[in-house]
């Protein structure tokens, strides 16, 4: 009987220590796996991707203009799409007659008209109606709240992030004074507007916008 009690208590204590070791190792693993995160600086108009605290991607961007600010806060990527068109602004199309619009619910007189949303290739959504996408990067805020990336950098960013990636958007970040201090910015505001026929076609999704 004494031997049976001895083995019973030995089993209990051994099991307890084993469980403690297992839970401890799980805790270390969970805290050791740091997330890949994205920081967007509104004042510096820059996007930073960090992996385990190290900056692996830096790019200039264009953010929301006055009246259409890019939202600030903590977000998570909820959707990705290579081909995405805006439901808020775009073009009314009737044959060769193409008219820009910010009111897709009200066609011009003399229809029938077809609404075609503004192309937003390599869409990465972080809030309903807001996302990163390829577009023309200006020196000043220009968008309706989205975050535009230039040409091939939009494709690179798209491939670096995934559903659930954390997004931080604020006026500024420490990276603005280091890797973001001397960013080379495109001057897309100096370029003529792209042909409307290009913007309503599938060609807008087939290659980077580098006119």
Coordinates of C-alpha atoms in Angstrom, one line a residue:
X1 CA 0.0 0.0 0.0
X2 CA 2.8 2.4 0.9
X3 CA 4.5 1.7 -2.4
X4 CA 1.3 2.4 -4.3
X5 CA 0.9 5.7 -2.6
X6 CA 4.5 6.6 -3.3
X7 CA 4.0 5.9 -7.1
X8 CA 0.7 7.8 -7.1
X9 CA 2.2 11.0 -5.7
X10 CA 5.3 10.6 -7.9
X11 CA 3.0 10.5 -10.9
X12 CA 1.1 13.6 -9.9
X13 CA 4.2 15.7 -9.2
X14 CA 5.8 14.5 -12.4
X15 CA 2.7 15.4 -14.5
X16 CA 2.5 18.8 -12.8
X17 CA 6.1 19.7 -13.7
X18 CA 5.6 18.4 -17.2
X19 CA 2.6 20.6 -17.7
X20 CA 4.5 23.6 -16.3
X21 CA 7.3 23.0 -18.8
X22 CA 5.0 22.7 -21.7
X23 CA 3.0 25.9 -20.9
X24 CA 6.2 27.8 -20.4
X25 CA 7.6 26.8 -23.7
X26 CA 4.4 27.8 -25.5
X27 CA 4.5 31.2 -23.8
X28 CA 8.1 31.8 -25.0
X29 CA 7.2 30.8 -28.5
X30 CA 4.2 33.2 -28.6
X31 CA 6.1 36.2 -27.4
X32 CA 9.1 35.4 -29.6
X33 CA 7.1 35.5 -32.9
X34 CA 6.9 39.2 -33.6
X35 CA 4.4 40.4 -36.1
X36 CA 5.2 42.0 -39.4
X37 CA 3.6 45.5 -39.2
X38 CA 3.0 48.5 -41.5
X39 CA 3.4 52.1 -40.4
X40 CA 2.1 55.0 -42.5
X41 CA 3.2 58.5 -41.6
X42 CA 0.7 61.1 -42.7
X43 CA 3.1 64.1 -42.3
X44 CA 6.0 62.5 -44.1
X45 CA 3.7 60.7 -46.6
X46 CA 5.7 57.5 -46.2
X47 CA 5.0 53.8 -45.7
X48 CA 7.3 51.5 -43.7
X49 CA 7.0 47.7 -43.4
X50 CA 8.8 46.2 -40.4
X51 CA 9.6 42.6 -39.7
X52 CA 10.7 41.7 -36.2
X53 CA 11.4 45.3 -35.6
X54 CA 13.6 45.7 -38.7
X55 CA 12.5 48.0 -41.6
X56 CA 12.3 45.9 -44.8
X57 CA 10.4 48.3 -47.0
X58 CA 10.2 52.1 -47.3
X59 CA 8.3 54.0 -49.9
X60 CA 6.8 57.5 -50.5
X61 CA 3.0 57.6 -50.7
X62 CA 0.2 60.0 -51.1
X63 CA -2.5 60.3 -48.5
X64 CA -5.9 61.9 -48.1
X65 CA -6.5 65.5 -49.0
X66 CA -8.3 68.1 -47.0
X67 CA -12.0 67.0 -46.6
X68 CA -11.0 63.4 -47.3
X69 CA -8.4 62.5 -44.6
X70 CA -6.8 59.1 -44.3
X71 CA -8.1 57.7 -41.0
X72 CA -5.6 57.4 -38.1
X73 CA -5.4 54.5 -35.7
X74 CA -4.7 50.8 -35.6
X75 CA -6.1 48.6 -38.3
X76 CA -5.7 45.1 -39.8
X77 CA -5.7 44.1 -43.4
X78 CA -9.0 42.6 -44.3
X79 CA -8.9 42.1 -48.0
X80 CA -6.5 42.0 -51.0
X81 CA -7.2 42.2 -54.7
X82 CA -5.0 42.8 -57.7
X83 CA -8.0 44.2 -59.7
X84 CA -10.2 46.7 -57.8
X85 CA -12.3 49.6 -58.9
X86 CA -13.7 52.4 -56.8
X87 CA -17.4 52.5 -55.9
X88 CA -17.1 56.2 -55.0
X89 CA -15.5 57.9 -58.1
X90 CA -14.7 57.0 -61.6
X91 CA -16.2 57.5 -65.1
X92 CA -19.5 57.6 -66.9
X93 CA -19.0 55.9 -70.2
X94 CA -21.2 56.0 -73.4
X95 CA -19.3 54.8 -76.4
X96 CA -16.3 57.1 -76.8
X97 CA -17.8 59.7 -74.5
X98 CA -16.0 59.3 -71.1
X99 CA -16.7 61.7 -68.3
X100 CA -15.0 61.7 -64.9
X101 CA -17.4 61.7 -61.9
X102 CA -17.5 61.7 -58.1
X103 CA -21.2 60.8 -58.1
X104 CA -21.7 57.3 -59.4
X105 CA -25.4 57.3 -58.5
X106 CA -26.2 60.2 -60.8
X107 CA -25.5 59.7 -64.5
X108 CA -25.4 62.6 -67.0
X109 CA -28.5 63.2 -69.1
X110 CA -28.9 61.5 -72.4
X111 CA -28.1 57.9 -71.4
X112 CA -27.7 55.0 -71.3
X113 CA -24.4 55.4 -69.4
X114 CA -22.2 52.8 -67.8
X115 CA -20.3 53.6 -64.6
X116 CA -16.7 52.4 -64.5
X117 CA -14.9 52.9 -61.2
X118 CA -11.5 54.4 -61.0
X119 CA -8.8 51.6 -61.2
X120 CA -7.0 50.8 -57.9
X121 CA -4.6 48.0 -58.7
X122 CA -3.0 45.9 -56.0
X123 CA -5.7 46.9 -53.5
X124 CA -4.9 46.2 -49.8
X125 CA -7.9 47.1 -47.6
X126 CA -7.5 48.1 -44.0
X127 CA -10.9 49.7 -43.3
X128 CA -14.2 49.7 -45.2
X129 CA -13.6 51.9 -48.3
X130 CA -9.9 52.6 -47.4
X131 CA -6.9 50.8 -48.7
X132 CA -3.4 51.0 -50.1
X133 CA -3.2 50.8 -53.9
X134 CA -1.2 51.7 -57.0
X135 CA -1.7 55.2 -58.2
X136 CA 0.0 58.6 -58.9
X137 CA 2.1 59.8 -56.0
X138 CA 2.0 63.5 -55.5
X139 CA 4.2 65.7 -53.2
X140 CA 1.0 66.9 -51.5
X141 CA -2.0 65.0 -50.1
X142 CA -4.3 64.2 -53.0
X143 CA -6.5 61.1 -52.4
X144 CA -10.0 60.5 -51.1
X145 CA -8.5 58.9 -48.0
X146 CA -6.7 55.9 -49.6
X147 CA -2.9 55.5 -49.6
X148 CA -1.4 55.5 -53.0
X149 CA 1.9 53.8 -53.9
X150 CA 3.9 54.4 -57.1
X151 CA 4.2 51.8 -59.8
X152 CA 6.3 48.7 -58.9
X153 CA 6.4 49.7 -55.2
X154 CA 2.6 49.0 -54.9
X155 CA 3.3 45.5 -56.2
X156 CA 6.2 44.9 -53.8
X157 CA 4.0 46.1 -50.9
X158 CA 1.1 43.9 -51.9
X159 CA 3.4 40.9 -51.8
X160 CA 4.9 41.8 -48.4
X161 CA 1.6 41.9 -46.5
X162 CA -1.2 39.5 -45.9
X163 CA -4.7 39.3 -44.4
X164 CA -4.4 40.2 -40.7
X165 CA -1.2 42.3 -41.0
X166 CA -1.3 45.1 -38.5
X167 CA -1.5 48.7 -39.9
X168 CA -0.5 51.7 -37.8
X169 CA -1.4 55.2 -39.2
X170 CA -0.4 58.3 -37.4
X171 CA 0.9 61.8 -38.0
X172 CA 4.5 60.7 -37.6
X173 CA 6.8 57.9 -36.6
X174 CA 10.4 57.6 -35.5
X175 CA 11.3 56.2 -38.9
X176 CA 10.6 59.6 -40.4
X177 CA 13.9 60.9 -39.0
X178 CA 15.9 57.8 -40.2
X179 CA 15.0 55.7 -43.2
X180 CA 12.3 58.1 -44.2
X181 CA 14.3 61.3 -44.0
X182 CA 15.6 61.5 -47.5
X183 CA 13.0 59.6 -49.5
X184 CA 13.2 60.0 -53.3
X185 CA 9.7 61.0 -54.3
X186 CA 8.2 60.7 -57.8
X187 CA 6.8 63.9 -59.3
X188 CA 3.6 62.4 -60.8
X189 CA 1.9 65.8 -60.4
X190 CA 4.0 67.0 -63.3
X191 CA 2.7 64.4 -65.6
X192 CA -0.4 64.9 -67.9
X193 CA -3.5 63.0 -66.9
X194 CA -3.5 59.4 -68.3
X195 CA -5.9 58.8 -71.2
X196 CA -9.5 58.1 -70.0
X197 CA -9.6 55.2 -72.3
X198 CA -6.7 53.6 -70.4
X199 CA -8.3 54.2 -67.0
X200 CA -11.5 52.3 -68.0
X201 CA -9.7 49.4 -69.6
X202 CA -8.2 46.2 -68.3
X203 CA -4.8 47.6 -69.3
X204 CA -4.8 49.6 -66.1
X205 CA -4.2 46.4 -64.2
X206 CA -1.7 44.7 -66.6
X207 CA 1.4 46.7 -65.9
X208 CA 2.7 49.3 -63.4
X209 CA 1.7 52.9 -64.0
X210 CA 5.0 54.4 -65.0
X211 CA 4.3 56.8 -67.8

